[in-house]
Each structure stands twice: as C-alpha cells, then as structure tokens.
PDB file of C-alpha atoms and ligand atoms in Angstrom:
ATOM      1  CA  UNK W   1     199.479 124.387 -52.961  1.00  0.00           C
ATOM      2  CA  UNK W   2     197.597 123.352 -56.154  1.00  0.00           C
ATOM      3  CA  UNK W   3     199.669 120.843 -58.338  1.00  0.00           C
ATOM      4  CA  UNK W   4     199.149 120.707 -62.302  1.00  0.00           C
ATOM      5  CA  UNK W   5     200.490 118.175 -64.592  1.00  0.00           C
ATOM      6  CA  UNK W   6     200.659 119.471 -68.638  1.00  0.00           C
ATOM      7  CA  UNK W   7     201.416 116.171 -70.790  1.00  0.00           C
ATOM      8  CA  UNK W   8     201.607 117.471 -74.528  1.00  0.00           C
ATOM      9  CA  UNK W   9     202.761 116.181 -77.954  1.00  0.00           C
ATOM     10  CA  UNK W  10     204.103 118.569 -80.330  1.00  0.00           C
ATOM     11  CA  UNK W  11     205.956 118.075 -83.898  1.00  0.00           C
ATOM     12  CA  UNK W  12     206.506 121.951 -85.095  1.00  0.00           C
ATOM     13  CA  UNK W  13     205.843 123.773 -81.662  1.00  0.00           C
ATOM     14  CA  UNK W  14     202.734 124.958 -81.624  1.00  0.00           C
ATOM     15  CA  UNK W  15     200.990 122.816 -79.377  1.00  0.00           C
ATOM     16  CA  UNK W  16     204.232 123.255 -77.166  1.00  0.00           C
ATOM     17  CA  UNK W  17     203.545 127.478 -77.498  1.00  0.00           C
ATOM     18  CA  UNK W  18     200.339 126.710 -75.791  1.00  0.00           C
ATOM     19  CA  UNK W  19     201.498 124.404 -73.220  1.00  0.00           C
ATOM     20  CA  UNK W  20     204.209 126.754 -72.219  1.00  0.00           C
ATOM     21  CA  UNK W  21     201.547 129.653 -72.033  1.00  0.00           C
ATOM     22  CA  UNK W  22     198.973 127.371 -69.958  1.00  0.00           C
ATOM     23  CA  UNK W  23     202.088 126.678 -67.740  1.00  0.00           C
ATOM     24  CA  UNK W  24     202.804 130.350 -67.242  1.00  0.00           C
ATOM     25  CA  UNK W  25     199.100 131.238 -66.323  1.00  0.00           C
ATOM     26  CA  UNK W  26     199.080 128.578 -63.768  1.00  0.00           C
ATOM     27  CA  UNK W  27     202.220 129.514 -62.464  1.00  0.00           C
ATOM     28  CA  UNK W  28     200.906 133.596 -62.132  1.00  0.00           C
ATOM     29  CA  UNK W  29     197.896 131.774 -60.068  1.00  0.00           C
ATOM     30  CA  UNK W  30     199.914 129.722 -57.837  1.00  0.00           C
ATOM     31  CA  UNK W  31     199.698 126.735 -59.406  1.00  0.00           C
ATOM     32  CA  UNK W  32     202.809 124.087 -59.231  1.00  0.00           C
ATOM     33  CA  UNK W  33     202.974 122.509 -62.529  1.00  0.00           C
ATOM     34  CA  UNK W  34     204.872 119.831 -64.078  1.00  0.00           C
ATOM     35  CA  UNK W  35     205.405 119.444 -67.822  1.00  0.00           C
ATOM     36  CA  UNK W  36     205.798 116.029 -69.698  1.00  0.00           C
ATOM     37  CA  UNK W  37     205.914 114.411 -73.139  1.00  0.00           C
ATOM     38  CA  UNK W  38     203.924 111.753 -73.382  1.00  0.00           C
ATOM     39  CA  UNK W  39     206.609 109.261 -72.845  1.00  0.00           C
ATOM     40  CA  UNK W  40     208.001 110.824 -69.917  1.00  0.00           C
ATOM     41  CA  UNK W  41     204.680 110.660 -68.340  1.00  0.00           C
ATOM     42  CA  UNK W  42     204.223 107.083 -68.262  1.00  0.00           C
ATOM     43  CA  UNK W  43     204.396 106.635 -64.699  1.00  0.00           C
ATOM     44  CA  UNK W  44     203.064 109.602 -63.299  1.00  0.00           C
ATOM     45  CA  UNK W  45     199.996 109.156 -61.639  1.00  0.00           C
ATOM     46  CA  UNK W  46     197.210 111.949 -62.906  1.00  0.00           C
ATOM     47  CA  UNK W  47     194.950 111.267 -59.928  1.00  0.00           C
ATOM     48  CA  UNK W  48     198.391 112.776 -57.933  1.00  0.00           C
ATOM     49  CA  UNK W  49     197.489 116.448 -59.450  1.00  0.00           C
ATOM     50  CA  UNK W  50     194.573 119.097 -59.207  1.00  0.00           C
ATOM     51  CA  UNK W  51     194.211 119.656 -62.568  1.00  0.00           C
ATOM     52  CA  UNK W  52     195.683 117.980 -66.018  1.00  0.00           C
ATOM     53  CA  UNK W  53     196.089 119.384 -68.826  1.00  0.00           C
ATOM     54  CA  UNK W  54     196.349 117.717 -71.919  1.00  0.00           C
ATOM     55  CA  UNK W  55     197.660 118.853 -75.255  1.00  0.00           C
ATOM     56  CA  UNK W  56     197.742 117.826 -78.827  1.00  0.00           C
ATOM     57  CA  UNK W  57     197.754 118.748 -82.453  1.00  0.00           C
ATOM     58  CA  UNK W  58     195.134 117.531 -84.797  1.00  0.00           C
ATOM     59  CA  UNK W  59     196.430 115.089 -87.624  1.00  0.00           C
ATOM     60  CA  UNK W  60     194.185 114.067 -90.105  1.00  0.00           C
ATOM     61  CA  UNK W  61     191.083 115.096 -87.731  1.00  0.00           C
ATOM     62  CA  UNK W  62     192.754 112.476 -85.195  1.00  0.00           C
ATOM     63  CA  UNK W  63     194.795 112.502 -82.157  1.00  0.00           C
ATOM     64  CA  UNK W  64     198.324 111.432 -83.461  1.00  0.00           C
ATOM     65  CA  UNK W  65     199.188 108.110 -82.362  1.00  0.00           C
ATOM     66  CA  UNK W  66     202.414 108.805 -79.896  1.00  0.00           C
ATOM     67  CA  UNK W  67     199.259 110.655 -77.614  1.00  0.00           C
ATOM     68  CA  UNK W  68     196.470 108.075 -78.872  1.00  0.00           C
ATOM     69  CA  UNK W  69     199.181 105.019 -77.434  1.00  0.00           C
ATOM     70  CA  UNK W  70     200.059 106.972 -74.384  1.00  0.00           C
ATOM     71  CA  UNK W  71     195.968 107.379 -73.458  1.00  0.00           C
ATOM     72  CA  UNK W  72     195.360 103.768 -74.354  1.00  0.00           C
ATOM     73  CA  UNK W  73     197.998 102.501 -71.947  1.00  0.00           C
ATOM     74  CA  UNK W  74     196.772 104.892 -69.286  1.00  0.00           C
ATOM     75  CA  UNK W  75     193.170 104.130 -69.699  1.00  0.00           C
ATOM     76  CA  UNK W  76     194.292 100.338 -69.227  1.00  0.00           C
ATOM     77  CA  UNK W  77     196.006 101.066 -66.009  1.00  0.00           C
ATOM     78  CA  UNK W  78     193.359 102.802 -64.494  1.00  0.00           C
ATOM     79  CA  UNK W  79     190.373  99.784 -65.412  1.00  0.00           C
ATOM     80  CA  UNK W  80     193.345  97.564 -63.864  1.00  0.00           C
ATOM     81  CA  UNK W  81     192.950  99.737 -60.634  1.00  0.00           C
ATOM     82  CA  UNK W  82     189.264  99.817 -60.748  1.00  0.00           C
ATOM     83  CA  UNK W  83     188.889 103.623 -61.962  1.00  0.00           C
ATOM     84  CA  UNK W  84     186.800 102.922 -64.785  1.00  0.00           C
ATOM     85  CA  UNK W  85     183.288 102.680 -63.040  1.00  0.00           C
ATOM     86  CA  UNK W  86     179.782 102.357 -64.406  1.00  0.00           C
ATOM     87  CA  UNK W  87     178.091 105.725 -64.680  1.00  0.00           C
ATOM     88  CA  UNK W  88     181.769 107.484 -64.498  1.00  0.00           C
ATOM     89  CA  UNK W  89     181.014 108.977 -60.555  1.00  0.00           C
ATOM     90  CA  UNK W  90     182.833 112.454 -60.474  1.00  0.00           C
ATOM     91  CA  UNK W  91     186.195 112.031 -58.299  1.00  0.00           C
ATOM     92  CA  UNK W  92     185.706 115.222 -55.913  1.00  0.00           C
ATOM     93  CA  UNK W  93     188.709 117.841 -57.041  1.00  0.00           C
ATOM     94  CA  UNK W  94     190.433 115.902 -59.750  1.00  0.00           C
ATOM     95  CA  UNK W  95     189.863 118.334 -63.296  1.00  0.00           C
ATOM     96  CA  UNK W  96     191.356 118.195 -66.901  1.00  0.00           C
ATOM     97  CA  UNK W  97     191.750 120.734 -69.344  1.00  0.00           C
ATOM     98  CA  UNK W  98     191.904 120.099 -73.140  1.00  0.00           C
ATOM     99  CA  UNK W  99     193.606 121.394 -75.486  1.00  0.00           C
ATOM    100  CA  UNK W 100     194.093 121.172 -79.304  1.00  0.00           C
ATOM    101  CA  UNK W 101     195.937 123.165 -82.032  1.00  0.00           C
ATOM    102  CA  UNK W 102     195.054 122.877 -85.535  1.00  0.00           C
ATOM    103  CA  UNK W 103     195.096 124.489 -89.157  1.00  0.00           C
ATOM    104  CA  UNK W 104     191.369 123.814 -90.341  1.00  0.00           C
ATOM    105  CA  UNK W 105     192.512 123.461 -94.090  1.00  0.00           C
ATOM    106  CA  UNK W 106     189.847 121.324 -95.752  1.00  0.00           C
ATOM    107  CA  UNK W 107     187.124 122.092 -93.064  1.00  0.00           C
ATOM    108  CA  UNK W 108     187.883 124.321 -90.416  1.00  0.00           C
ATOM    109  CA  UNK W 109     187.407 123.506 -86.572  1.00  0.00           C
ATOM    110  CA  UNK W 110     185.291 120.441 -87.045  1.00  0.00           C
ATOM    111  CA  UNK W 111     188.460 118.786 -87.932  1.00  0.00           C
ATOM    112  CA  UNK W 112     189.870 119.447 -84.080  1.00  0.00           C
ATOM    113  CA  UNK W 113     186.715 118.075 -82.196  1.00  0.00           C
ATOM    114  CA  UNK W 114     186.958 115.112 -82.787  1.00  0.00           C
ATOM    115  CA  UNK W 115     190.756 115.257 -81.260  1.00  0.00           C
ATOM    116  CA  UNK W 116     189.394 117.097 -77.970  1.00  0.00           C
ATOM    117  CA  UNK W 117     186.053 115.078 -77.262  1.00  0.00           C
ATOM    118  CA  UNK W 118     188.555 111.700 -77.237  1.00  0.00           C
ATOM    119  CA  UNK W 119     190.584 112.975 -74.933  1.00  0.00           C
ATOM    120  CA  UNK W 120     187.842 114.524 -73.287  1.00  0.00           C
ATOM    121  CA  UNK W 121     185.851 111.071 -72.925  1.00  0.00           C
ATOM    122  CA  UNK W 122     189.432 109.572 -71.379  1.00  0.00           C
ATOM    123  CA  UNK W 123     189.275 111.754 -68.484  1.00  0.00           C
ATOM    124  CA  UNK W 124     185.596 111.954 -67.947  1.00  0.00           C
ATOM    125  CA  UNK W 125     185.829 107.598 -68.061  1.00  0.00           C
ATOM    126  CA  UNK W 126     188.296 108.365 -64.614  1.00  0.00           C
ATOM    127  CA  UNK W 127     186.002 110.774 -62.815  1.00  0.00           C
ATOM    128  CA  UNK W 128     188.035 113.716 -63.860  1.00  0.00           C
ATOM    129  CA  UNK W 129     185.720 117.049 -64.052  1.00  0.00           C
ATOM    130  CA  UNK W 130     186.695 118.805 -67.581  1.00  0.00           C
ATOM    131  CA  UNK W 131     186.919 122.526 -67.096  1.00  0.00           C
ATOM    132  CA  UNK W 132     187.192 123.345 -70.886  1.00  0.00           C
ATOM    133  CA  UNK W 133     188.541 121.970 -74.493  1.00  0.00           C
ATOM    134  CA  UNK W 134     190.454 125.012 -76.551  1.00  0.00           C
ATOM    135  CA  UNK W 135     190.784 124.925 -79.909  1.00  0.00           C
ATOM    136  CA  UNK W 136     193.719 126.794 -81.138  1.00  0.00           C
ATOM    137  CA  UNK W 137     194.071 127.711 -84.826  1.00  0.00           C
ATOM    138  CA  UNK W 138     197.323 127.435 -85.858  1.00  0.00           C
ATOM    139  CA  UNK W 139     199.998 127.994 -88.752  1.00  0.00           C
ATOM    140  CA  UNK W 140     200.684 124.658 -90.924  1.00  0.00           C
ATOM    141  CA  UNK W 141     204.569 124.828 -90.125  1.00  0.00           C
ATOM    142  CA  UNK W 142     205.922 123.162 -93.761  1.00  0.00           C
ATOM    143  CA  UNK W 143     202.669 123.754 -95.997  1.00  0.00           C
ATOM    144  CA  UNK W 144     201.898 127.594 -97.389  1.00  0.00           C
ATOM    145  CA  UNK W 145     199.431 126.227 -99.291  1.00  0.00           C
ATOM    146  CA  UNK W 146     197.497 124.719 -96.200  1.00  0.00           C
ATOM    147  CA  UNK W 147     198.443 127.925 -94.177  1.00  0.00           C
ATOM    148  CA  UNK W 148     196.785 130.655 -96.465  1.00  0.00           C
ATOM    149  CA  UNK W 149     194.525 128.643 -98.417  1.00  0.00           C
ATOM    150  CA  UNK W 150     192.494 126.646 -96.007  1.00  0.00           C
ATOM    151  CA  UNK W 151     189.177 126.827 -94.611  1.00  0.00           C
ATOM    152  CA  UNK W 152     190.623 129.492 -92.258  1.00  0.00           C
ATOM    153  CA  UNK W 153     192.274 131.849 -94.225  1.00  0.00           C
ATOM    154  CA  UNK W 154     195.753 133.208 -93.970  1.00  0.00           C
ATOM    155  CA  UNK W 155     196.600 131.496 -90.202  1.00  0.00           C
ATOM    156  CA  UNK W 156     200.758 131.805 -90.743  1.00  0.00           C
ATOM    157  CA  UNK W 157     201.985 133.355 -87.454  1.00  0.00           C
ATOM    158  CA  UNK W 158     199.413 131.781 -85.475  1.00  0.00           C
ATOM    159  CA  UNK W 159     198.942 131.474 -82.583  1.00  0.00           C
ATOM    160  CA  UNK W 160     200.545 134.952 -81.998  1.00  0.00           C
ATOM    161  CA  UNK W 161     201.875 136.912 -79.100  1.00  0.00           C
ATOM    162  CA  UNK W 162     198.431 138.180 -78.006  1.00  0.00           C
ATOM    163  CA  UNK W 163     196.763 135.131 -78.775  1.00  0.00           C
ATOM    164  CA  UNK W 164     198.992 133.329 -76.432  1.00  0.00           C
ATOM    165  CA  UNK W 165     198.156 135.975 -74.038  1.00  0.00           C
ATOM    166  CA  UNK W 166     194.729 135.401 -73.888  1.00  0.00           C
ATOM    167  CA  UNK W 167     195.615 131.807 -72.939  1.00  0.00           C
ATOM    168  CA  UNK W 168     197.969 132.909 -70.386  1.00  0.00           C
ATOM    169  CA  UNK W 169     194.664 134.685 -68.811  1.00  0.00           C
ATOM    170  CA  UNK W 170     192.287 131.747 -69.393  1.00  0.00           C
ATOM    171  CA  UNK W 171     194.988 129.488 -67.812  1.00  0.00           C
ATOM    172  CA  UNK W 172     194.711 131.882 -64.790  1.00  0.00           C
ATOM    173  CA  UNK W 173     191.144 131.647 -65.037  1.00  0.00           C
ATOM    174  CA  UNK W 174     191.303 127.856 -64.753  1.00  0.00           C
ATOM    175  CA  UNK W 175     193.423 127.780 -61.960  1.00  0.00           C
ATOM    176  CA  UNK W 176     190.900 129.937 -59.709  1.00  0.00           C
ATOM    177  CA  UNK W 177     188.416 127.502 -60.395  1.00  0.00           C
ATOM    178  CA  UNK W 178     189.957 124.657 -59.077  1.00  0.00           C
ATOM    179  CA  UNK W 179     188.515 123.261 -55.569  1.00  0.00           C
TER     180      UNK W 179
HETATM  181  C1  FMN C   1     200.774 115.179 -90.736  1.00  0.00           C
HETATM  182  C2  FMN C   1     199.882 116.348 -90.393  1.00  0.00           C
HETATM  183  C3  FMN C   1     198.511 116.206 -90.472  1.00  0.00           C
HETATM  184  C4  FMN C   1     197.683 117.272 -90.133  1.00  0.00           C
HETATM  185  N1  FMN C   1     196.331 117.104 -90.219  1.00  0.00           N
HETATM  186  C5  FMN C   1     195.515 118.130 -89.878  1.00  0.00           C
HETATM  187  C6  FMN C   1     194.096 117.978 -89.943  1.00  0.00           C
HETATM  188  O1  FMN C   1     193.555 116.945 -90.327  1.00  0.00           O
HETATM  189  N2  FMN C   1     193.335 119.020 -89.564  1.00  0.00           N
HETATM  190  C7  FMN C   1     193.867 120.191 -89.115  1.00  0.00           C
HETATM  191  O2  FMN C   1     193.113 121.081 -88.757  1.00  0.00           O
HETATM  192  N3  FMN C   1     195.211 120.368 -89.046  1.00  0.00           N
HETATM  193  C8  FMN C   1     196.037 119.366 -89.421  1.00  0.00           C
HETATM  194  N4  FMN C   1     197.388 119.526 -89.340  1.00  0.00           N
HETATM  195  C9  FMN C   1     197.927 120.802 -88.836  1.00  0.00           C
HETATM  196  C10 FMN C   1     198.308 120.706 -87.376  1.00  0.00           C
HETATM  197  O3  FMN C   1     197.262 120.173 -86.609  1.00  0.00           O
HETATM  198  C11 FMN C   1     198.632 122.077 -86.803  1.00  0.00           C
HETATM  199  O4  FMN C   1     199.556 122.770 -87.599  1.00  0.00           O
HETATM  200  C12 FMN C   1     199.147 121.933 -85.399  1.00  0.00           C
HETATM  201  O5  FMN C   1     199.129 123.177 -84.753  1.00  0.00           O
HETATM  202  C13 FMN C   1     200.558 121.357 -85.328  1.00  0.00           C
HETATM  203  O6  FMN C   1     200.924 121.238 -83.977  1.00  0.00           O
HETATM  204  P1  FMN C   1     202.444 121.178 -83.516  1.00  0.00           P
HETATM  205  O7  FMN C   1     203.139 122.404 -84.076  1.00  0.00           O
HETATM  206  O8  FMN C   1     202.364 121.235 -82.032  1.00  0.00           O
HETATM  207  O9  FMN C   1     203.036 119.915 -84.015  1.00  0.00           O
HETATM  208  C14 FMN C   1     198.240 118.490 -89.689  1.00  0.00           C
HETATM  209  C15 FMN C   1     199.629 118.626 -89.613  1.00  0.00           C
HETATM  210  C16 FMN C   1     200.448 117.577 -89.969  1.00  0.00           C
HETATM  211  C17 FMN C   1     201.926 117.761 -89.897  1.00  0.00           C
END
C-alpha cells in the first residue's frame, strides 16, 4: 500500500479545507495518509512515505514562519544525513505535492509563487520528484475589504464545495501517478 504524509499550517482553515480534501482523494485511490501540523511532524521521516504533501497559506507573499522554521530544521537534518547532494540526483519513488492558498489582494497569484517554489526547491534539494504546486484562491477570513476588493475580485466563500471537489479528483489523480 502507498503511504502519504500531508504536513500543513493553517490560521482560518482554508489551507486545512484543502488538506482535508487532498486527504480524501488519496484515501478514494488507496492511498494511506497521515496528517500533521508542522510541529507534530518533527520527527517523522518524509523519505518513510510515497508522496508528501505540503500545505501553506501565503502571508505577505511568504511562507509563514511556523512552516518556514519547520523546513529549515528539516532541511538541516537531511544535509546532516547526507541528503543534500550536488546536482540534487532524483531519489527513485519519493514525490511531493505543493500546495498554497491565498487571497491575491494587492497582486493576484504572483503573491503565492513565491510560497510554492520555496517549498518546492526544499523537496527537490532531497531528491523528491514534485508532481504539482496548486494555487488555491481563497476568502481573506477577517478582512471584507481584502476579500471583495482585491486583485481577484469577490473570493468570500472560497474555496467552495465544488472547488474542493475538483481537488478531491486531482488528489486522485496524483495518487495514480505515483510509482
Ligand atoms: C497576516 C496575513 C497575511 C496575508 N498575506 C497575504 C499575501 O501577502 N498574499 C495573499 O495572497 N494572501 C495573503 N493572506 C491571505 C491568506 O493567504 C489566505 O486567506 C489563506 O487562504 C489563509 O489560509 P488559512 O485559512 O489556512 O490560514 C494573508 C492573510 C493573513 C492573515
């Protein structure tokens, strides 16, 4: 059986919304999964799973820190071990999956990128094969201004029902692609 690890950070549960849908998806395809925060995933091992998926919101076009720490620490453990390696050599069946919710106010999805690509770069550092980074748009929980004003338009509600649908489905797409 496939394993899956989902480590996510989440403040006003949107980032959990899509963790629980990836979770779901997996599950449909089979997949054993684990979910963690960030500091109940200390000690867990990554190169343990299949696949890891890693969540976050963006925060002033950044990874917030409790997620920025927990990479640092990992990323540390792993040159320790001697994971790190020149030319980052794929490790064969070890994948990540990215993803990132955010509201786009001032400038729309080029203020998540940034959030995905670093976490991106952590697991491609390890060997890990990156299936995919989502970007989810998301309601500004505690700011109407920044939820119908922005870059994006009215967002409030997102990510919906069907939205999180579609990443139940894409989640089951992942799963069938891992080796
Ligand atoms: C302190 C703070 C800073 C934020 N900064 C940004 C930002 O720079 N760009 C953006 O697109 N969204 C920003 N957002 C919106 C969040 O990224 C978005 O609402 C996200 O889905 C929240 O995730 P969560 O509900 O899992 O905590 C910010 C939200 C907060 C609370």
């Amino acid at each position: 059986m496939k394993k899956a690890l989902i480590v996510y950070w989440s403040k006003t549960g949107n980032t959990e919304k899509v963790a629980l849908a990836i979770k779901e998806g997996l599950e449909n395809a089979g997949v054993q999964v684990q979910m963690k925060k960030p500091e109940e995933a200390e000690n867990i091992d990554f190169f343990d799973y299949n696949l890891v998926c890693v969540g976050a919101p963006s925060y002033s076009w950044h990874l917030p820190e409790p997620m920025t720490n927990f990479l640092k620490k990992k990323f540390v453990v792993y040159r320790q071990q001697g994971k790190v390696k020149p030319s980052a050599p794929k490790v064969p069946g070890k994948n990540a999956l990215i993803f990132v919710t955010y509201s786009g106010p001032h400038t729309g999805i080029d203020e998540a990128t940034p959030v995905g690509k670093d976490m991106r770069q952590f697991f491609e550092h390890i060997g890990f094969t990156v299936i995919d980074e989502w970007y989810i748009l998301s309601e500004f929980h505690g700011s109407v201004e920044n939820s119908t004003k922005g870059r994006m338009g009215d967002i409030r509600g997102k990510p919906t029902a069907e939205e999180l649908l579609r990443i139940k489905k894409d989640a089951e797409d992942v799963a069938a692609q891992l080796v």
